[in-house]
Coordinates of C-alpha atoms and ligand atoms in Angstrom, one line a residue:
M111 CA 133.8 157.2 73.4
C112 CA 137.3 156.2 72.2
G113 CA 137.6 152.6 71.2
I114 CA 140.7 150.5 71.8
I115 CA 141.8 147.2 70.5
G116 CA 145.1 145.2 70.9
Y117 CA 146.1 141.9 69.3
I118 CA 149.0 139.5 69.7
G119 CA 149.0 136.1 68.1
Y120 CA 149.5 134.4 64.7
R121 CA 147.1 136.3 62.5
K122 CA 147.8 139.5 60.5
A123 CA 147.3 142.1 63.3
S124 CA 146.1 144.9 61.0
E125 CA 143.2 142.7 59.8
V126 CA 142.0 141.7 63.2
I127 CA 142.4 145.3 64.5
L128 CA 140.6 146.9 61.5
E129 CA 137.7 144.4 62.0
G130 CA 137.7 145.1 65.8
L131 CA 137.7 148.8 65.3
R132 CA 134.7 148.5 62.9
K133 CA 132.9 146.8 65.8
L134 CA 133.7 149.7 68.1
E135 CA 132.6 152.4 65.7
Y136 CA 129.3 152.6 67.5
R137 CA 131.1 154.2 70.5
G138 CA 131.4 157.4 68.4
Y139 CA 134.7 158.8 67.0
D140 CA 136.3 161.3 64.7
S141 CA 139.6 159.8 63.8
A142 CA 141.3 156.4 63.8
G143 CA 144.7 154.7 63.7
I144 CA 146.5 151.4 63.8
A145 CA 150.1 150.6 64.7
T146 CA 151.7 147.1 64.2
L147 CA 155.0 145.7 65.1
S148 CA 157.1 143.8 62.6
G149 CA 160.7 144.4 63.6
K150 CA 159.9 148.1 63.7
I151 CA 156.6 149.7 64.4
Q152 CA 154.5 150.9 61.4
L153 CA 151.7 153.4 61.8
I154 CA 148.7 154.7 59.9
K155 CA 146.4 157.2 61.5
D156 CA 144.2 160.0 60.3
A157 CA 141.1 162.1 60.9
G158 CA 137.8 160.8 59.5
R159 CA 135.8 157.6 59.3
L160 CA 137.7 154.3 59.5
D161 CA 136.7 153.1 56.1
E162 CA 137.5 156.4 54.4
I163 CA 141.0 156.3 56.0
H164 CA 141.3 152.6 54.9
R165 CA 140.4 153.5 51.3
R166 CA 143.0 156.3 51.2
R167 CA 145.8 154.7 53.2
N168 CA 145.1 150.9 53.3
F169 CA 145.6 149.7 56.9
L170 CA 146.3 146.2 55.6
Q171 CA 149.7 147.2 54.4
L172 CA 150.7 147.2 58.0
E173 CA 152.6 143.9 58.6
G174 CA 153.1 141.9 61.8
T175 CA 151.2 139.8 64.3
I176 CA 151.2 142.3 67.2
G177 CA 149.4 145.6 67.1
I178 CA 147.1 148.2 68.6
G179 CA 144.3 150.3 67.1
H180 CA 142.1 153.2 68.2
T181 CA 139.1 155.3 67.3
R182 CA 139.4 158.7 68.8
W183 CA 136.6 161.0 70.1
A184 CA 138.4 164.3 70.5
T185 CA 138.8 165.8 74.0
H186 CA 142.3 167.4 74.2
G187 CA 143.3 168.9 70.8
G188 CA 141.2 169.2 67.6
V189 CA 140.3 166.5 65.1
S190 CA 143.5 166.1 63.0
Q191 CA 145.9 163.5 61.9
K192 CA 148.6 164.5 64.4
N193 CA 146.1 164.2 67.3
A194 CA 144.8 160.8 66.2
H195 CA 146.1 157.8 68.1
P196 CA 148.4 155.8 68.4
H197 CA 150.9 158.2 69.8
S198 CA 154.6 157.6 70.2
D199 CA 157.7 158.6 72.2
S200 CA 160.4 160.8 70.7
H201 CA 162.1 157.9 68.8
G202 CA 159.0 156.2 67.4
K203 CA 159.7 153.0 69.3
I204 CA 156.9 153.0 71.9
F205 CA 153.3 153.4 70.7
L206 CA 150.2 153.6 72.7
V207 CA 146.5 154.3 72.6
H208 CA 144.4 155.8 75.3
N209 CA 140.8 156.3 76.3
G210 CA 140.1 158.8 79.2
V211 CA 141.6 162.1 80.3
I212 CA 145.0 162.7 81.8
E213 CA 144.4 165.6 84.2
N214 CA 148.0 166.3 85.0
F215 CA 149.2 166.2 81.3
E216 CA 150.3 169.9 81.3
E217 CA 152.7 169.4 84.2
L218 CA 153.9 166.2 82.7
R219 CA 154.5 167.8 79.3
A220 CA 156.3 170.8 80.9
S221 CA 158.7 168.6 82.9
L222 CA 159.3 166.2 80.0
S223 CA 159.9 169.1 77.6
K224 CA 162.6 170.4 80.0
K225 CA 164.2 167.0 79.7
G226 CA 164.3 167.4 75.9
H227 CA 161.2 165.6 74.8
R228 CA 159.5 167.1 71.7
F229 CA 155.8 166.7 71.4
S230 CA 154.1 166.3 68.0
S231 CA 150.4 166.5 69.1
E232 CA 148.1 168.6 71.3
T233 CA 146.8 165.5 73.2
D234 CA 147.1 164.5 76.8
T235 CA 147.9 161.0 75.6
E236 CA 151.2 161.7 74.1
A237 CA 152.7 162.5 77.5
I238 CA 152.2 158.9 78.5
A239 CA 154.4 157.6 75.7
H240 CA 157.2 160.1 76.6
L241 CA 156.9 159.2 80.2
V242 CA 157.4 155.5 79.4
E243 CA 160.4 156.5 77.3
E244 CA 161.8 158.5 80.2
E245 CA 161.3 155.7 82.7
L246 CA 163.0 153.2 80.4
K247 CA 166.2 155.3 80.8
K248 CA 166.2 154.2 84.5
E249 CA 164.6 150.8 84.3
K250 CA 165.5 148.1 81.8
D251 CA 162.4 146.0 82.3
F252 CA 159.6 147.4 80.0
G253 CA 156.8 146.3 82.3
K254 CA 158.3 148.1 85.3
A255 CA 159.0 151.2 83.2
F256 CA 155.4 151.2 82.0
S257 CA 154.1 150.7 85.5
N258 CA 156.3 153.5 86.8
A259 CA 155.0 155.8 84.1
I260 CA 151.4 154.9 84.8
S261 CA 151.9 155.6 88.5
M262 CA 152.6 159.2 87.7
L263 CA 149.3 159.8 85.9
K264 CA 146.3 161.6 87.4
G265 CA 142.9 161.2 85.8
T266 CA 141.2 158.4 84.0
W267 CA 142.6 156.0 81.4
S268 CA 142.6 152.8 79.6
V269 CA 146.1 152.6 78.0
V270 CA 147.3 149.8 75.6
C271 CA 151.0 150.0 74.6
I272 CA 153.4 148.2 72.3
S273 CA 157.2 148.7 71.9
E274 CA 159.9 147.6 69.6
G275 CA 161.7 144.6 71.0
E276 CA 158.7 143.6 73.2
E277 CA 156.7 140.5 72.3
A278 CA 153.9 141.7 74.6
I279 CA 151.1 144.2 74.9
H280 CA 151.1 146.3 78.1
A281 CA 147.8 147.6 79.3
S282 CA 146.5 149.6 82.3
R283 CA 143.0 150.5 83.4
N284 CA 141.8 153.3 85.6
G285 CA 138.3 154.3 84.6
P286 CA 137.3 153.5 81.0
P287 CA 136.7 149.8 80.4
L288 CA 139.2 147.3 79.1
V289 CA 138.6 143.7 78.5
I290 CA 141.1 140.9 77.7
G291 CA 139.9 138.3 75.2
I292 CA 141.5 134.8 75.6
G293 CA 142.2 132.8 72.5
E294 CA 144.3 129.8 71.6
G295 CA 147.8 131.0 70.9
E296 CA 146.4 134.5 70.5
M297 CA 145.2 137.2 72.9
F298 CA 143.1 140.3 72.5
C299 CA 142.2 143.4 74.5
A300 CA 139.5 145.9 73.7
S301 CA 137.3 148.6 75.1
D302 CA 134.2 146.4 74.7
V303 CA 133.2 142.8 74.0
P304 CA 131.7 143.2 70.4
A305 CA 135.3 143.8 69.1
L306 CA 136.3 140.3 70.3
L307 CA 133.2 138.2 69.6
A308 CA 134.4 136.9 66.2
Y309 CA 137.4 135.3 67.9
T310 CA 136.6 134.4 71.5
K311 CA 133.8 134.4 74.1
K312 CA 136.3 134.0 77.1
V313 CA 137.0 137.3 78.6
V314 CA 138.5 139.0 81.7
F315 CA 137.4 142.5 82.7
L316 CA 140.3 144.5 84.1
E317 CA 139.5 146.4 87.3
D318 CA 140.5 150.0 88.1
G319 CA 144.2 150.0 89.1
D320 CA 144.9 146.8 87.1
R321 CA 147.9 146.5 84.8
A322 CA 148.2 143.6 82.4
V323 CA 151.0 142.1 80.4
I324 CA 149.5 140.2 77.5
K325 CA 151.5 137.7 75.5
K326 CA 150.5 135.3 72.8
G327 CA 150.2 132.4 75.1
G328 CA 148.6 134.1 78.2
F329 CA 148.4 137.1 80.4
E330 CA 149.3 138.3 83.8
I331 CA 147.4 141.0 85.8
F332 CA 149.0 143.1 88.5
S333 CA 147.4 145.4 91.1
G334 CA 150.3 147.6 92.3
S335 CA 153.2 145.2 92.3
K336 CA 151.1 142.2 93.3
R337 CA 150.0 139.6 90.8
V338 CA 146.2 139.2 91.0
R339 CA 143.6 136.8 89.5
R340 CA 140.5 138.0 87.9
K341 CA 137.4 135.9 87.0
I342 CA 137.1 134.6 83.5
H343 CA 133.6 135.2 82.1
S344 CA 131.9 133.4 79.3
I345 CA 130.0 135.7 77.1
N346 CA 126.6 134.5 75.7
W347 CA 126.5 137.0 72.9
S348 CA 127.2 135.6 69.4
A349 CA 129.3 137.1 66.7
Q350 CA 126.2 137.4 64.5
M351 CA 124.6 139.6 67.2
A352 CA 127.2 142.2 66.4
E353 CA 126.4 142.1 62.6
K354 CA 123.8 144.0 60.7
G355 CA 122.2 140.7 59.6
G356 CA 120.9 142.1 56.3
Y357 CA 119.5 145.4 57.7
P358 CA 120.8 148.6 56.2
H359 CA 121.7 150.0 59.7
F360 CA 122.2 148.7 63.2
M361 CA 119.5 151.1 64.3
L362 CA 116.8 149.4 62.2
K363 CA 118.0 146.0 63.2
E364 CA 117.9 146.9 66.9
I365 CA 114.4 148.5 66.6
S366 CA 113.2 145.3 64.9
E367 CA 114.6 143.1 67.6
Q368 CA 112.5 144.7 70.3
P369 CA 109.6 142.2 70.5
A370 CA 112.0 139.4 71.2
K371 CA 114.3 141.4 73.4
I372 CA 111.5 142.7 75.6
R373 CA 110.3 139.2 76.1
E374 CA 113.8 138.3 77.3
A375 CA 113.9 141.5 79.5
L376 CA 110.6 140.5 81.1
S377 CA 112.1 137.2 82.1
A378 CA 115.0 138.9 83.9
D379 CA 115.7 137.7 87.4
V380 CA 114.7 140.7 89.6
D381 CA 114.6 138.9 93.0
E382 CA 117.9 140.3 94.3
A383 CA 117.0 143.8 93.3
A384 CA 113.5 143.5 94.7
A385 CA 115.0 142.2 98.0
I386 CA 116.9 145.5 98.3
L387 CA 114.1 147.7 97.1
G388 CA 111.3 146.1 99.0
G389 CA 110.0 148.0 102.1
Q390 CA 112.0 151.2 101.2
E391 CA 110.2 154.5 101.8
H392 CA 112.0 156.4 99.1
F393 CA 113.7 155.6 95.8
T394 CA 116.4 157.6 94.0
V395 CA 117.1 156.9 90.4
V396 CA 120.3 158.1 88.7
A397 CA 120.8 157.9 84.9
C398 CA 121.7 159.9 81.8
G399 CA 120.1 160.3 78.3
S400 CA 117.6 157.7 77.3
S401 CA 118.3 155.7 80.5
Y402 CA 117.1 158.8 82.5
Y403 CA 113.8 158.7 80.6
A404 CA 113.5 155.0 81.5
G405 CA 113.9 156.2 85.1
L406 CA 111.0 158.5 84.7
V407 CA 108.8 155.6 83.7
F408 CA 109.9 153.7 86.8
K409 CA 109.0 156.8 88.9
S410 CA 105.5 156.9 87.4
I411 CA 104.9 153.2 88.1
A412 CA 106.5 153.1 91.5
Q413 CA 104.7 156.2 92.8
S414 CA 101.3 155.2 91.4
I415 CA 101.2 151.5 92.4
L416 CA 103.6 151.4 95.4
G417 CA 102.9 154.9 96.7
V418 CA 106.7 155.2 97.3
P419 CA 108.1 158.6 96.4
C420 CA 110.8 158.4 93.8
E421 CA 113.2 161.0 92.6
V422 CA 115.0 160.7 89.2
I423 CA 118.2 162.6 89.1
L424 CA 120.5 163.1 86.1
G425 CA 123.9 161.4 86.8
S426 CA 125.7 164.7 86.3
E427 CA 123.4 166.5 88.8
F428 CA 123.4 164.0 91.6
Q429 CA 126.4 165.6 93.3
Y430 CA 124.4 168.9 93.6
A431 CA 120.9 167.4 94.2
R432 CA 121.5 164.6 96.6
T433 CA 120.6 164.8 100.3
G434 CA 123.3 162.4 101.4
K435 CA 120.7 160.4 103.1
E436 CA 119.7 158.2 100.1
K437 CA 119.2 154.6 101.3
V438 CA 118.8 153.0 98.0
V439 CA 119.8 154.2 94.5
I440 CA 118.8 152.6 91.2
A441 CA 121.5 153.4 88.7
I442 CA 120.3 152.8 85.1
S443 CA 122.9 152.5 82.3
Q444 CA 122.9 150.5 79.2
S445 CA 126.7 150.5 79.0
G446 CA 127.3 150.4 82.7
E447 CA 130.2 152.8 82.0
T448 CA 128.7 156.2 81.7
A449 CA 131.0 158.4 83.8
D450 CA 128.2 160.6 85.2
T451 CA 126.0 157.7 86.3
L452 CA 129.0 155.8 87.7
S453 CA 130.2 158.7 89.8
A454 CA 126.7 159.3 91.1
A455 CA 126.4 155.6 92.1
R456 CA 129.8 155.7 93.7
L457 CA 129.0 158.9 95.6
A458 CA 125.7 157.4 96.9
K459 CA 127.5 154.2 97.9
S460 CA 130.2 156.2 99.8
S461 CA 127.5 157.7 101.9
G462 CA 126.0 154.4 102.8
A463 CA 123.3 153.8 100.1
K464 CA 122.7 150.4 98.5
V465 CA 123.0 150.5 94.7
V466 CA 120.9 148.5 92.3
A467 CA 122.2 148.5 88.8
I468 CA 120.0 148.1 85.7
T469 CA 122.5 147.4 82.9
N470 CA 123.0 145.6 79.6
V471 CA 126.7 144.9 79.9
L472 CA 128.0 142.0 82.0
G473 CA 131.2 142.9 83.8
S474 CA 130.7 146.6 83.3
S475 CA 131.9 148.9 86.1
L476 CA 128.3 149.5 87.3
Y477 CA 127.6 145.8 87.2
R478 CA 130.6 145.0 89.3
E479 CA 130.2 147.8 91.8
A480 CA 126.5 147.6 92.5
D481 CA 125.0 145.7 95.4
A482 CA 122.6 144.0 93.0
S483 CA 122.5 144.0 89.2
V484 CA 119.7 143.3 86.8
M485 CA 120.7 142.5 83.3
I486 CA 118.2 143.9 80.7
G487 CA 119.2 141.3 78.1
A488 CA 119.0 143.6 75.1
G489 CA 122.2 142.0 73.5
P490 CA 124.8 144.2 71.9
E491 CA 123.5 147.6 70.8
L492 CA 125.7 149.0 68.2
S493 CA 123.9 152.1 66.9
V494 CA 125.0 155.1 69.0
V495 CA 121.4 155.9 69.9
A496 CA 119.5 153.8 72.4
T497 CA 116.5 151.9 71.1
K498 CA 116.1 148.3 72.3
S499 CA 118.1 149.1 75.4
F500 CA 115.6 151.8 76.3
T501 CA 112.6 149.6 75.9
C502 CA 114.3 146.7 77.7
Q503 CA 115.2 149.0 80.6
V504 CA 111.6 150.1 80.8
A505 CA 110.4 146.5 80.7
V506 CA 112.8 145.4 83.5
L507 CA 111.9 148.5 85.6
A508 CA 108.2 147.9 85.1
K509 CA 108.7 144.3 86.2
I510 CA 110.5 145.3 89.3
A511 CA 107.8 147.8 90.3
L512 CA 105.0 145.4 89.5
A513 CA 106.7 142.6 91.4
L514 CA 107.2 144.9 94.4
G515 CA 103.5 145.8 94.2
K516 CA 102.6 142.1 93.8
R517 CA 100.6 143.0 90.7
E518 CA 100.7 139.6 89.1
K519 CA 97.8 140.3 86.7
E520 CA 99.4 143.5 85.3
L521 CA 102.7 141.7 85.1
E522 CA 101.0 138.9 83.1
R523 CA 99.4 141.5 80.8
L524 CA 102.8 143.2 80.2
Q525 CA 104.0 139.9 78.8
G526 CA 101.7 140.5 75.8
V527 CA 103.3 143.9 75.0
S528 CA 105.7 142.3 72.4
E529 CA 102.7 141.4 70.2
K530 CA 101.6 145.0 70.2
I531 CA 105.1 146.1 69.2
E532 CA 105.1 143.6 66.4
K533 CA 102.0 145.4 65.1
V534 CA 103.7 148.7 65.3
L535 CA 106.6 147.2 63.3
E536 CA 104.1 146.0 60.7
S537 CA 103.1 149.6 60.1
Q538 CA 106.6 150.6 59.1
S539 CA 105.8 151.6 55.5
K540 CA 103.2 154.0 56.9
I541 CA 105.8 155.5 59.2
K542 CA 108.2 155.8 56.4
K543 CA 105.6 157.8 54.3
L544 CA 105.0 160.0 57.3
A545 CA 108.7 160.7 57.6
D546 CA 108.8 161.6 53.9
R547 CA 105.9 164.1 54.4
L548 CA 107.7 165.6 57.4
S549 CA 111.1 165.9 55.9
R550 CA 110.8 169.6 54.9
F551 CA 110.2 170.7 58.5
K552 CA 112.9 171.9 60.8
D553 CA 111.1 172.2 64.2
F554 CA 109.4 169.5 66.1
F555 CA 107.5 169.4 69.4
Y556 CA 106.6 166.1 71.0
I557 CA 103.8 166.1 73.6
G558 CA 102.3 163.5 75.9
R559 CA 100.9 163.2 79.4
G560 CA 101.5 160.7 82.2
M561 CA 102.9 157.4 81.0
A562 CA 103.2 158.9 77.4
F563 CA 105.5 161.8 78.6
P564 CA 108.7 159.8 78.8
S565 CA 108.0 158.5 75.3
A566 CA 107.6 162.0 74.1
L567 CA 111.0 162.9 75.6
E568 CA 112.6 159.8 74.1
G569 CA 111.0 160.5 70.7
A570 CA 112.3 164.1 70.6
L571 CA 115.8 162.9 71.7
K572 CA 115.9 160.2 69.0
L573 CA 114.9 162.8 66.3
K574 CA 117.5 165.4 67.3
E575 CA 120.3 162.9 67.8
I576 CA 120.1 161.4 64.3
T577 CA 118.5 164.0 62.1
Y578 CA 120.1 167.2 63.6
L579 CA 116.6 168.8 63.5
H580 CA 115.3 170.8 66.3
A581 CA 113.1 168.7 68.5
E582 CA 111.9 169.1 72.1
A583 CA 109.3 167.4 74.3
Y584 CA 106.8 168.9 76.6
A585 CA 104.3 167.5 79.0
A586 CA 101.2 168.3 77.0
G587 CA 99.8 170.5 79.7
E588 CA 102.9 172.7 79.6
L589 CA 102.4 173.9 76.0
K590 CA 100.4 176.9 77.2
H591 CA 103.1 177.9 79.6
G592 CA 105.5 178.9 76.9
P593 CA 106.0 176.8 73.8
L594 CA 102.6 177.8 72.3
S595 CA 104.3 181.1 71.3
L596 CA 106.4 179.1 68.9
L597 CA 103.7 177.2 67.1
D598 CA 102.7 178.1 63.5
K599 CA 102.4 176.4 60.2
N600 CA 106.1 175.7 60.0
V601 CA 106.2 173.6 63.2
V602 CA 105.3 169.9 63.6
V603 CA 103.7 168.7 66.8
V604 CA 103.7 165.0 67.5
A605 CA 101.0 164.3 70.0
L606 CA 100.9 161.0 71.9
A607 CA 97.3 160.4 72.9
P608 CA 96.7 156.9 74.4
A609 CA 93.1 156.5 75.3
D610 CA 93.8 156.3 79.1
S611 CA 92.7 158.7 81.9
S612 CA 94.9 161.5 80.4
F613 CA 93.1 161.3 77.1
P614 CA 90.5 164.1 77.4
K615 CA 93.1 166.6 78.6
T616 CA 95.6 165.6 75.9
M617 CA 92.9 166.2 73.3
S618 CA 92.4 169.7 74.6
N619 CA 96.1 170.3 74.1
V620 CA 95.8 168.9 70.6
Q621 CA 93.1 171.5 69.9
E622 CA 95.4 174.3 71.1
C623 CA 98.0 173.2 68.5
L624 CA 95.4 173.0 65.7
A625 CA 94.2 176.5 66.6
R626 CA 97.8 177.7 66.0
N627 CA 98.0 176.0 62.6
A628 CA 100.7 173.6 63.7
N629 CA 101.2 170.5 61.6
L630 CA 99.8 167.9 63.9
V631 CA 100.7 164.3 63.9
V632 CA 98.6 162.2 66.3
L633 CA 99.6 158.8 67.6
S634 CA 96.7 157.1 69.3
D635 CA 94.5 154.0 69.7
S636 CA 91.4 156.3 69.6
K637 CA 89.6 156.9 66.3
Q638 CA 88.4 160.2 67.6
A639 CA 92.0 161.4 68.2
L640 CA 93.2 160.0 64.8
G641 CA 90.4 161.9 63.1
K642 CA 91.6 165.2 64.4
A643 CA 94.8 165.4 62.4
K644 CA 95.8 165.2 58.7
L645 CA 98.7 163.0 59.7
S646 CA 98.2 160.2 62.1
L647 CA 99.3 156.8 63.1
A648 CA 97.1 154.2 64.7
V649 CA 98.9 152.5 67.6
P650 CA 97.6 149.3 69.4
K651 CA 95.7 149.9 72.6
A652 CA 98.1 150.1 75.5
E653 CA 97.6 150.6 79.2
G654 CA 99.9 151.5 82.1
A655 CA 103.4 150.3 81.7
E656 CA 102.7 149.2 78.1
I657 CA 102.3 152.8 77.0
P658 CA 105.9 153.9 77.0
L659 CA 106.9 150.6 75.3
V660 CA 104.3 150.8 72.6
Y661 CA 104.6 154.5 71.9
S662 CA 108.4 154.7 71.8
V663 CA 108.8 152.3 68.9
P664 CA 106.9 154.3 66.2
L665 CA 108.9 157.4 67.3
Q666 CA 112.2 155.5 66.9
L667 CA 111.1 154.5 63.4
L668 CA 110.0 158.0 62.6
A669 CA 113.4 159.4 63.6
Y670 CA 115.1 156.6 61.7
Y671 CA 113.3 157.1 58.4
L672 CA 113.6 160.9 58.7
A673 CA 117.4 160.5 59.1
V674 CA 117.6 158.1 56.1
K675 CA 115.5 160.6 54.0
L676 CA 117.8 163.4 55.0
K677 CA 120.8 161.3 54.2
R678 CA 122.2 161.3 57.7
D679 CA 123.8 158.1 59.1
P680 CA 121.5 157.0 61.9
D681 CA 124.1 154.7 63.4
K682 CA 126.8 157.3 63.8
P683 CA 125.4 160.7 64.6
R684 CA 127.9 163.6 64.5
N685 CA 129.5 164.6 67.8
L686 CA 127.9 161.9 69.8
A687 CA 129.3 158.8 71.6
K688 CA 127.5 155.8 72.8
S689 CA 129.5 155.1 75.9
V690 CA 130.3 158.5 77.5
T691 CA 133.3 157.8 79.8
V692 CA 134.1 161.5 80.7
E693 CA 132.1 163.7 83.1
Ligands
LIG69 C1 125.0 158.5 75.5 C2 124.3 157.8 74.4 C3 122.8 157.7 74.8 C4 122.6 157.1 76.1 C5 123.4 157.8 77.2 C6 123.4 157.1 78.5 O1 124.6 159.9 75.5 O2 124.4 158.4 73.2 O3 122.1 156.9 73.8 O4 121.2 157.1 76.5 O5 124.8 158.0 76.8 O6 124.1 155.9 78.3 P1 124.0 154.6 79.2 O7 125.0 153.6 78.7 O8 124.5 155.1 80.6 O9 122.6 154.1 79.2

């Protein structure tokens, strides 16, 4: 969701911040702004895309070597210039940016209004700037005034603040991530590492309750009034990893990286996770979005080869669905910051469960709070929708299940899956043509059975996220229990028909669709299945855990080329955010 960056050093702050905000665009946003300090604080903010605002207003006219920037994803107050961050106090001397939700903002606004403060936005954030202003009337030291103001907040926040006369950035974290980047004679802070990669790989992740004072030459972190030390991490992601590298979109780059990234994922160290999961009689998985579908793959493998019952619960539903007796919870989250997944993991932990995290982000909240973490090794994923992170999650989860089941042979076979995905990538021009032929349709159903069902779910999710077309997925056998009533010549059915034990039944379901004149697209490794439909795509033969990996990739490409054909931006779908830090 909202993206934050702060800079203090010797470079032109507006340049560093603009570049940093570009790297945070993937988080999803609707407005943006930058404030820099050069004697006085100067501000440019507006609704719209970063580059549009920059074209109209030119962020680089902002002078100074200290500044803060923000991409906003609206929660409190509509998408407008006045609601865009940074927000300031009454006198335009204190400016801050915020990610999260201040739950007591109405009370704060009411009491500050009584004291004469005038608000110029509808946001919860603005109250924080006025609170700092109010505290400064009683307390000369800015750090203390900032800290006093923060102590009055309820809710979640990452706040980064600058003020006239202060050669420092003040920051506080309680919920949404905030990372400090350590340079030579310059310091950074940001919501996420990709914003910093061009300048430094040395970072410190703030923990909940931390407050930081960041100066050119260093930083101090406080927890309450106590100074604390936090570990300095070295990031092994490179600046190039956060670039498009010649691809027109991050999404296509990330789809194309999958063979290499899945190889890396399959070499992940799963021993610590396996030690916690081994011998358990029941698994609970919590996750959201694509990560939830990766959880469904784990469930299929774990139940079929280990005979261990596994429940997969959406992060947001865990509080209602849990028994309270969960012994081990697997929390899957690319970002490691999804609020619903995090609160499910915390709830499980508070009632005694061990938490195993499957994540892509070192130092993320989930990574830090879990009893064991497995890194999926997908590298930075900057398109809003999950592609390589989904397949890497599936690869790691399959590895864990196969390792627990001591299925060495199957594990070895799984190592070959990247070559099959390379073949799928080679058929891109065919998938592009398919997308062209399907671009006049508005309704899509994706069907699959067994191991192909999570791919059907993921395929439909990709399509709706980036094309804004109606897409839903069904277990193929469920068609006759409802959705068949919707099928006619205006509807597309994408049938996933791997030639495994589910094949004969999937083919019966394919016939049901043909009988209703639906436009059938078959993805299969069987000539018989491919011959049934006017539109089809041959997919390499896949078995077991390979199926969700091999079948998801052509569906990612289909969604991508349809979005491009329909002139949608696949990297930045409307209304969506990559890292969803509110419940
Ligand atoms: C958002 C993203 C999805 C992602 C989901 C879960 O909705 O747009 O692509 O699957 O969050 O994210 P996580 O980081 O927890 O895997």
